[in-house]
mmCIF file of C-alpha atoms in Angstrom:
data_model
loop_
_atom_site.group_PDB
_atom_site.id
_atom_site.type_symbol
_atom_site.label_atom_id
_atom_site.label_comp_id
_atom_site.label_asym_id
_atom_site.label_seq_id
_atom_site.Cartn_x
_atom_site.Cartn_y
_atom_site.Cartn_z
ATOM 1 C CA UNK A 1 44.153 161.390 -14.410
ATOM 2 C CA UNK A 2 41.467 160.019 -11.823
ATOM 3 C CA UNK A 3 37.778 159.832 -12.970
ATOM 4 C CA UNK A 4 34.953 158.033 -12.412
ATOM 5 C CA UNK A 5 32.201 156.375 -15.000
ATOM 6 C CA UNK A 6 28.430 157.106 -14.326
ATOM 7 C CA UNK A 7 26.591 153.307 -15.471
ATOM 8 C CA UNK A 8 23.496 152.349 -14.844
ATOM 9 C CA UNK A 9 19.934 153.132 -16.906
ATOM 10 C CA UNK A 10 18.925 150.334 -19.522
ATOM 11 C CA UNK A 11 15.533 148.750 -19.759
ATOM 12 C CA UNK A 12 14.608 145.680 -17.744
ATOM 13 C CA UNK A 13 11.599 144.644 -15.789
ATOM 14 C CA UNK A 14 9.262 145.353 -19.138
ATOM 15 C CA UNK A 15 9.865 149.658 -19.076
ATOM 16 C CA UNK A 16 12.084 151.997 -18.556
ATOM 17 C CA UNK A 17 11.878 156.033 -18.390
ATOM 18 C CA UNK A 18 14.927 158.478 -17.781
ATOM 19 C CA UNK A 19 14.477 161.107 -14.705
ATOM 20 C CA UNK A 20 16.056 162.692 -12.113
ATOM 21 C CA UNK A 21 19.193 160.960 -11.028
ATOM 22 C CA UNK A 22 18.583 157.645 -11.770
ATOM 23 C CA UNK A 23 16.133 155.810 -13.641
ATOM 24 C CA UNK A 24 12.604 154.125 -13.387
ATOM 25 C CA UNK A 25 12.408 150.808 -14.028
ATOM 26 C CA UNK A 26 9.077 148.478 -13.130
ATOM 27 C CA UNK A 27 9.249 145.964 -10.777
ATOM 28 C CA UNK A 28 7.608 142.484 -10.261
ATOM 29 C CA UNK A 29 4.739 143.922 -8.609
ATOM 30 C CA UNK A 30 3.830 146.378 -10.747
ATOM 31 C CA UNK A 31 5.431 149.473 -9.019
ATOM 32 C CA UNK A 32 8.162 151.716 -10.207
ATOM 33 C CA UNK A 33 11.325 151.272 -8.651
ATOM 34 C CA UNK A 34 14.260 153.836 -8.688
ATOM 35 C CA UNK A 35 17.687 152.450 -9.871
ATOM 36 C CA UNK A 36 20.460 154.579 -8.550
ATOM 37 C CA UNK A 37 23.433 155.160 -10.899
ATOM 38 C CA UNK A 38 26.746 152.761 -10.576
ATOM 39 C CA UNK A 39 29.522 155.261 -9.781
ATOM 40 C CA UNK A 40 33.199 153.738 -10.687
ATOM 41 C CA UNK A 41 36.835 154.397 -10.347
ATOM 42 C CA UNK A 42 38.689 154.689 -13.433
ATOM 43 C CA UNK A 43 41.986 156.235 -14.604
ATOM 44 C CA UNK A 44 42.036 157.825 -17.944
ATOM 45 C CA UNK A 45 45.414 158.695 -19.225
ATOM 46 C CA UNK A 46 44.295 159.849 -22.327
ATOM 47 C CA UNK A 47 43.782 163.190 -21.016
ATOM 48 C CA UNK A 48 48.243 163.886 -20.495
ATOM 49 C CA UNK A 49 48.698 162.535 -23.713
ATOM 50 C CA UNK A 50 46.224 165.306 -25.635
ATOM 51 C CA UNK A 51 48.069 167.942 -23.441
ATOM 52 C CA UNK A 52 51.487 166.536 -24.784
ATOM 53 C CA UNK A 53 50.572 167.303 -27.781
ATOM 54 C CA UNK A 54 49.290 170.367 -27.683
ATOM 55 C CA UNK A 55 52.468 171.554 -25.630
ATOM 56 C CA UNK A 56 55.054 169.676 -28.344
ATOM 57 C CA UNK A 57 53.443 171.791 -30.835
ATOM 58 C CA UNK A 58 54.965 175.170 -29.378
ATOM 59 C CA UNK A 59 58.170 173.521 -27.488
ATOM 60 C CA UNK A 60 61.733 173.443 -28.757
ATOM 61 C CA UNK A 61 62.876 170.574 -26.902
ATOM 62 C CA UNK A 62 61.611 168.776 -23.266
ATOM 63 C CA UNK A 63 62.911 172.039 -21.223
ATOM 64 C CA UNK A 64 60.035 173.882 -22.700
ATOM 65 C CA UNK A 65 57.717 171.663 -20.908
ATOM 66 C CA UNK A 66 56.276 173.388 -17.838
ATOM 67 C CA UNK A 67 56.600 169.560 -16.062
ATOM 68 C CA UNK A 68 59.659 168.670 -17.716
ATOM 69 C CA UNK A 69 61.407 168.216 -14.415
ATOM 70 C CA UNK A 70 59.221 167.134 -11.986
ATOM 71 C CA UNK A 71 55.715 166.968 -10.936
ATOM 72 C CA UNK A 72 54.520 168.955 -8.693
ATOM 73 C CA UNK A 73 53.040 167.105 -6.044
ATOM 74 C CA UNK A 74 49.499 169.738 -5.978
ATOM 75 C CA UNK A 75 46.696 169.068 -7.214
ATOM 76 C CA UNK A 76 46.080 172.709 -8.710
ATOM 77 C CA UNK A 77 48.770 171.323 -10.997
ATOM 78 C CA UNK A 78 47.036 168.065 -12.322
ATOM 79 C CA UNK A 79 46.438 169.825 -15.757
ATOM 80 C CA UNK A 80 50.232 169.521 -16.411
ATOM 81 C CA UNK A 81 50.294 165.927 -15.902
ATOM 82 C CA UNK A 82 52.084 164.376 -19.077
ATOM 83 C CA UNK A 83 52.829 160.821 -20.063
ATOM 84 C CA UNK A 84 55.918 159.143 -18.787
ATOM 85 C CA UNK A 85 57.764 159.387 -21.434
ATOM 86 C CA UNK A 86 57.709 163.458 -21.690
ATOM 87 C CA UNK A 87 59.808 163.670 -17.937
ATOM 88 C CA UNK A 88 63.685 162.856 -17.540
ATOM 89 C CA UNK A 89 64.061 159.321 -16.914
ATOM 90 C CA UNK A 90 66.581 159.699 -13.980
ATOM 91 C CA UNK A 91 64.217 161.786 -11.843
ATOM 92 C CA UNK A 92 62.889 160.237 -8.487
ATOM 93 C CA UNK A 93 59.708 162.180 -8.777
ATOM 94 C CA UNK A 94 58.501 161.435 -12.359
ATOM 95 C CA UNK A 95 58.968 157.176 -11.270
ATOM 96 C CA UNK A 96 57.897 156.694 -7.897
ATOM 97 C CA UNK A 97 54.291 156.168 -7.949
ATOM 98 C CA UNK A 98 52.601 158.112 -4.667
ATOM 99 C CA UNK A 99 48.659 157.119 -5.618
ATOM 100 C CA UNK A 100 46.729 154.375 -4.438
ATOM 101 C CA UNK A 101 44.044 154.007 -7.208
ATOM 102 C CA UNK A 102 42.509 150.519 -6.683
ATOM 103 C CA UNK A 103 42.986 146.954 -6.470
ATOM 104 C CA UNK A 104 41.451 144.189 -8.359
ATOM 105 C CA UNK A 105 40.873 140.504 -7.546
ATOM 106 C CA UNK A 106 40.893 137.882 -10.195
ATOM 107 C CA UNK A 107 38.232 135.655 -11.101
ATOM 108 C CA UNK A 108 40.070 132.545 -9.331
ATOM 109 C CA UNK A 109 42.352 133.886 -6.200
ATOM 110 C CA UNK A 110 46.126 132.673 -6.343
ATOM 111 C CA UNK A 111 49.126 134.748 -6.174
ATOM 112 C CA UNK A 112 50.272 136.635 -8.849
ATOM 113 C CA UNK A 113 54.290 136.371 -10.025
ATOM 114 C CA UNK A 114 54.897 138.562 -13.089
ATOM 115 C CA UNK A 115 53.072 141.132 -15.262
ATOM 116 C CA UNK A 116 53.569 143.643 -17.676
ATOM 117 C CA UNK A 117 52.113 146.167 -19.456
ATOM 118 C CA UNK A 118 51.207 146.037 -23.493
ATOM 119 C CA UNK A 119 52.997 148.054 -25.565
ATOM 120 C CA UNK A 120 50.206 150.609 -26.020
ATOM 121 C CA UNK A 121 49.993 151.343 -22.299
ATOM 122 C CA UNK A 122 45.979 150.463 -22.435
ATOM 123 C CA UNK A 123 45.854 146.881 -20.849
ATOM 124 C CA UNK A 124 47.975 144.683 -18.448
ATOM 125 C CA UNK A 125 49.026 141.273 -18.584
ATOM 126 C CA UNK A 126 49.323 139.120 -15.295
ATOM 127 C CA UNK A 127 50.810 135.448 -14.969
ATOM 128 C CA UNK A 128 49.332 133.643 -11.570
ATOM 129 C CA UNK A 129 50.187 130.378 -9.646
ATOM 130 C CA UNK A 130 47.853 128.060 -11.861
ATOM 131 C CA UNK A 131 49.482 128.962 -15.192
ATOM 132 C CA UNK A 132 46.485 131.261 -16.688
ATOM 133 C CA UNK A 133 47.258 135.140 -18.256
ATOM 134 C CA UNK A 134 44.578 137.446 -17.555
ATOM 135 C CA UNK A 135 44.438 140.922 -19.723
ATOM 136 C CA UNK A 136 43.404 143.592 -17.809
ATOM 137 C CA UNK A 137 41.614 146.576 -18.773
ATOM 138 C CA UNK A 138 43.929 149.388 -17.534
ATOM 139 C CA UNK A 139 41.021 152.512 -17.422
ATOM 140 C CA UNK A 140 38.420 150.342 -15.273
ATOM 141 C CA UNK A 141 40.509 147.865 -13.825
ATOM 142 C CA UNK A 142 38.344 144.547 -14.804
ATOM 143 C CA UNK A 143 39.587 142.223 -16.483
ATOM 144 C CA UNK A 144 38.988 140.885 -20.484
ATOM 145 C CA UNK A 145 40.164 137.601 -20.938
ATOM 146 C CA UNK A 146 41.578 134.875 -18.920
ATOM 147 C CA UNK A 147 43.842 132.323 -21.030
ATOM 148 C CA UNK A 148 45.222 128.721 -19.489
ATOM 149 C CA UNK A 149 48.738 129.615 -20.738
ATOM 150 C CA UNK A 150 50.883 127.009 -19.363
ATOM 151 C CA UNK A 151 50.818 123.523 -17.440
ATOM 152 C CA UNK A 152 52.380 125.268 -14.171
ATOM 153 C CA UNK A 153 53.125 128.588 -12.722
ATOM 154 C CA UNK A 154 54.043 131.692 -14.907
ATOM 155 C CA UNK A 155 57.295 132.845 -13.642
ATOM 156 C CA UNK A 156 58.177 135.462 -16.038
ATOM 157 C CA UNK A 157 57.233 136.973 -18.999
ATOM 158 C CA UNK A 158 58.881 140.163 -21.419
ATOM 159 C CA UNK A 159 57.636 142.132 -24.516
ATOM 160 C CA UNK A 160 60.502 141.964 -27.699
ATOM 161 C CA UNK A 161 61.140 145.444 -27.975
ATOM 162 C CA UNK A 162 59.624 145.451 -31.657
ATOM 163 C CA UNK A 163 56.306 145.079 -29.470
ATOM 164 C CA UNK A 164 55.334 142.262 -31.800
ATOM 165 C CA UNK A 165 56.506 139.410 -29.744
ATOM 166 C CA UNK A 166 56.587 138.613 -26.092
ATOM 167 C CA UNK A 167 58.097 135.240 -24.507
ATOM 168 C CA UNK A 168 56.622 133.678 -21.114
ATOM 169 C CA UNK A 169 58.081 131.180 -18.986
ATOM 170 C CA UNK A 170 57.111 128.679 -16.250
ATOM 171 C CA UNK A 171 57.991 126.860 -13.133
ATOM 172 C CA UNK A 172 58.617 123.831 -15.155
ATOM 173 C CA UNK A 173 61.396 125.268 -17.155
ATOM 174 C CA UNK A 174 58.833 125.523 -20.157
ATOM 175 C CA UNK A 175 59.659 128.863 -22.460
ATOM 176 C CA UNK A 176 56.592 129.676 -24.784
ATOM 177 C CA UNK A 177 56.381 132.362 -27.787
ATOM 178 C CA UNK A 178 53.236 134.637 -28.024
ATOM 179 C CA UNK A 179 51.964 137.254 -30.515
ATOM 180 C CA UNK A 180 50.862 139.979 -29.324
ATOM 181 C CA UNK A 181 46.933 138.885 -29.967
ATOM 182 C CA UNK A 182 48.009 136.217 -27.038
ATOM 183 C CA UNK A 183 48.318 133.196 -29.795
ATOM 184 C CA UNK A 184 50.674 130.489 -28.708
ATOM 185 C CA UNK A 185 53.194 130.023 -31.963
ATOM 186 C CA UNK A 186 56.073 128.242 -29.818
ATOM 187 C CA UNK A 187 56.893 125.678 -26.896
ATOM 188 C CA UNK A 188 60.378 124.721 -25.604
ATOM 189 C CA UNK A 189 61.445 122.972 -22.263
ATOM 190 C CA UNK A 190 64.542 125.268 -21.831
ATOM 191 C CA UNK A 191 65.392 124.233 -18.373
ATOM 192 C CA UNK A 192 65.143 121.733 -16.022
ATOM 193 C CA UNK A 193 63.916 123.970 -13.217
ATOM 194 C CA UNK A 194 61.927 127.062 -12.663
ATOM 195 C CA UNK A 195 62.673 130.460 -15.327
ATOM 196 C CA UNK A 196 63.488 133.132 -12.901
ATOM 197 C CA UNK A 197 63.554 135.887 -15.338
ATOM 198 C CA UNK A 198 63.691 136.217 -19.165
ATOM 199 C CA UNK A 199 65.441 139.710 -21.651
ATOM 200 C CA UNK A 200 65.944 140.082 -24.886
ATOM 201 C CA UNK A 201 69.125 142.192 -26.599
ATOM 202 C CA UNK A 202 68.731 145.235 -28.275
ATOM 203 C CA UNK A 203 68.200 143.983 -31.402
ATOM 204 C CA UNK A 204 65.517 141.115 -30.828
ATOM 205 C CA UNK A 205 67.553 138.631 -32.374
ATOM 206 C CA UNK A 206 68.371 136.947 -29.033
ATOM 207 C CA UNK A 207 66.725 136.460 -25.682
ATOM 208 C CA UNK A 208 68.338 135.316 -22.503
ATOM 209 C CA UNK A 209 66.820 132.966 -19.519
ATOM 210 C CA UNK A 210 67.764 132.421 -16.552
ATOM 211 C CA UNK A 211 66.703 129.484 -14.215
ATOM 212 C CA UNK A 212 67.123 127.291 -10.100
ATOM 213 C CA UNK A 213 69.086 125.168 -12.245
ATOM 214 C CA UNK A 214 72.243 127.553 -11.905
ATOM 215 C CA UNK A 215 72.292 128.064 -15.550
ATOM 216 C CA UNK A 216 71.975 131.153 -17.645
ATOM 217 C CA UNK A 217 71.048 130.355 -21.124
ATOM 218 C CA UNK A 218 71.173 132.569 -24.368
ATOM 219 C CA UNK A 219 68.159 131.768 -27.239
ATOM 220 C CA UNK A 220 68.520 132.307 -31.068
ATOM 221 C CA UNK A 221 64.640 134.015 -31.307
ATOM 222 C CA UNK A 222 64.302 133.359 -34.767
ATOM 223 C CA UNK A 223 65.619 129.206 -35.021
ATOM 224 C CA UNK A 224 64.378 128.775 -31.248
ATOM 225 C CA UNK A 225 67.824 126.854 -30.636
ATOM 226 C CA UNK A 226 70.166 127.556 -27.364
ATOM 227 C CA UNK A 227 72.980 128.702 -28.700
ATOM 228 C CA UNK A 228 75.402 129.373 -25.242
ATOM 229 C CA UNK A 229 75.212 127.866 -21.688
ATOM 230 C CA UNK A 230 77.200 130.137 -18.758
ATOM 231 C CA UNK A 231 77.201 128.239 -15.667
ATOM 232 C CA UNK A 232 79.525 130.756 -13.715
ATOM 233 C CA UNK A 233 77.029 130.665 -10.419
ATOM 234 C CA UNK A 234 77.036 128.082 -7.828
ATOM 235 C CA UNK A 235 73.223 128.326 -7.292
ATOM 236 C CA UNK A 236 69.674 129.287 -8.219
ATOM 237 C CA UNK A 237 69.826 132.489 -10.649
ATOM 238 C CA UNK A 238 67.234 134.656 -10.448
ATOM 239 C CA UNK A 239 67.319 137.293 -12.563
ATOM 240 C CA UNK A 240 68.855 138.387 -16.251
ATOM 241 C CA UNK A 241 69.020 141.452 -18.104
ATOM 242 C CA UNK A 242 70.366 142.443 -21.472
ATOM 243 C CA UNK A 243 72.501 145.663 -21.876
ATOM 244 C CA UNK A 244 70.055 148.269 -23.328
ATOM 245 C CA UNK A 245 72.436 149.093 -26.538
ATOM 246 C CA UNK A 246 75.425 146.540 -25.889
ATOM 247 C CA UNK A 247 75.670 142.470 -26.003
ATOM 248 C CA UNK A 248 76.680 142.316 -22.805
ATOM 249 C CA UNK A 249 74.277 141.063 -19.733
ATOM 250 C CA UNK A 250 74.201 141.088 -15.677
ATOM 251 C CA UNK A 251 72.996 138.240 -13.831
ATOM 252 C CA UNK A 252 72.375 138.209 -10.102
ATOM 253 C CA UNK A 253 72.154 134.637 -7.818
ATOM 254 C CA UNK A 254 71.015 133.180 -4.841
ATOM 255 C CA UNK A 255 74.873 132.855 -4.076
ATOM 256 C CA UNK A 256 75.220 136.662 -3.474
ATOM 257 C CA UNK A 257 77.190 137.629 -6.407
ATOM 258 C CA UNK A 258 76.345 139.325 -9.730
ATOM 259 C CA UNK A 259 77.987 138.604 -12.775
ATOM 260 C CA UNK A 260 78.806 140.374 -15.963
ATOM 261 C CA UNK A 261 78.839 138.406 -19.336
ATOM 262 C CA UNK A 262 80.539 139.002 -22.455
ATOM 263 C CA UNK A 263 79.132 136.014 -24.637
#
């Protein structure tokens, strides 16, 4: 849900008195000067989540739900907006995103290559070019902290599904282990080239990396030791994923094929 935050009004300039639309502050030379108030975008989500509730409370099951299926692209019917997880998962309309809310530049401009959202759906975390996260504030879109996370770029970066835990990686082949209060607790040069893309399985215990060095490479979390190399591609891999409830994975190359593994 779109809204907007009304700032402005403080004291400054040695007074201050509330009117109108704005307020009076006094200037340098002695003469009252109207401040007009600071009108920004924000998106406040909190507002589908109350109205999730209150509809659970009376519904047998998702059907019940009078956006269960899709959402109705009106705006009479932004009341019924709901969190994501409330619509089916295999519906076009519920995960295409259609809004343009805003765009944000950080404090030092270089590209961007990964990001992800924390686990409580309030802030975002983005890896640039130089190495450094910066958490985003996800209702006002400014930023919170910026953190020198690694010696070159961030290439990829994945939440454990336990939410407690979430593994970066860089352009160096450098794989690092973060809490979830962004505290370094681990450093490992994995590969000799650039981590495309990083998973873990379904039960945490093991992560898988992927790398321009042709190699696909599955991680013990817990001892931080490689436990299996599969060099089936004949160049750079880019991306890895983890079966959602099975310990298989897919891996997809530069050298047009994708591969299914059975380690």
């Amino acid at each position: 849900m779109q809204g907007r935050f009304d700032g402005g009004g403080g004291s400054a300039g040695g007074g201050y008195h509330g009117g109108g639309g704005g307020s009076n502050m006094i200037g340098f030379d002695g003469k009252p000067r109207t401040r007009k108030p600071i009108v920004r975008k924000c998106i406040d989500p909190n507002s589908s989540f109350i109205s999730y509730v209150n509809m659970r409370k009376f519904a047998r099951d998702f059907r019940d739900l009078p956006a269960a299926y899709a959402m109705n692209p009106h705006s009479a019917y932004k009341r019924y907006i709901l969190p994501p997880g409330a619509f089916k998962q295999d519906d076009l309309s519920s995960v295409v995103c259609t809004k343009f809310c805003r765009s944000s530049t950080n404090k030092q401009r270089c590209p961007v290559n990964c990001l992800m959202w924390t686990p409580e759906g309030r802030r975002l975390i983005t890896g640039n070019s130089v190495g450094e996260f910066t958490l985003w504030n996800g209702l006002a879109f400014n930023f919170e902290t910026i953190l020198q996370a690694h010696d070159d770029a961030v290439r990829a970066m994945v939440w454990s599904h336990n939410d407690n835990w979430f593994v970066t990686a860089d352009h160096g082949g450098v794989i690092k282990y973060w809490q979830s209060s962004m505290t370094n607790v681990q450093l490992v040069r994995g590969h000799r080239e650039a981590v495309r893309s990083l998973s873990f399985s379904p039960t945490d215990y093991k992560f898988v990396s992927c790398s321009d060095d042709a190699t696909v490479k599955i991680w013990d979390f817990e001892s931080v030791k490689e436990e299996r190399v599969l060099t089936g591609h004949g160049w750079d891999v880019k991306c890895v994923a983890y079966h959602p409830s099975k310990a298989l994975l897919a891996s997809g190359s530069k050298d047009n094929l994708i591969k299914i593994w059975d380690p």
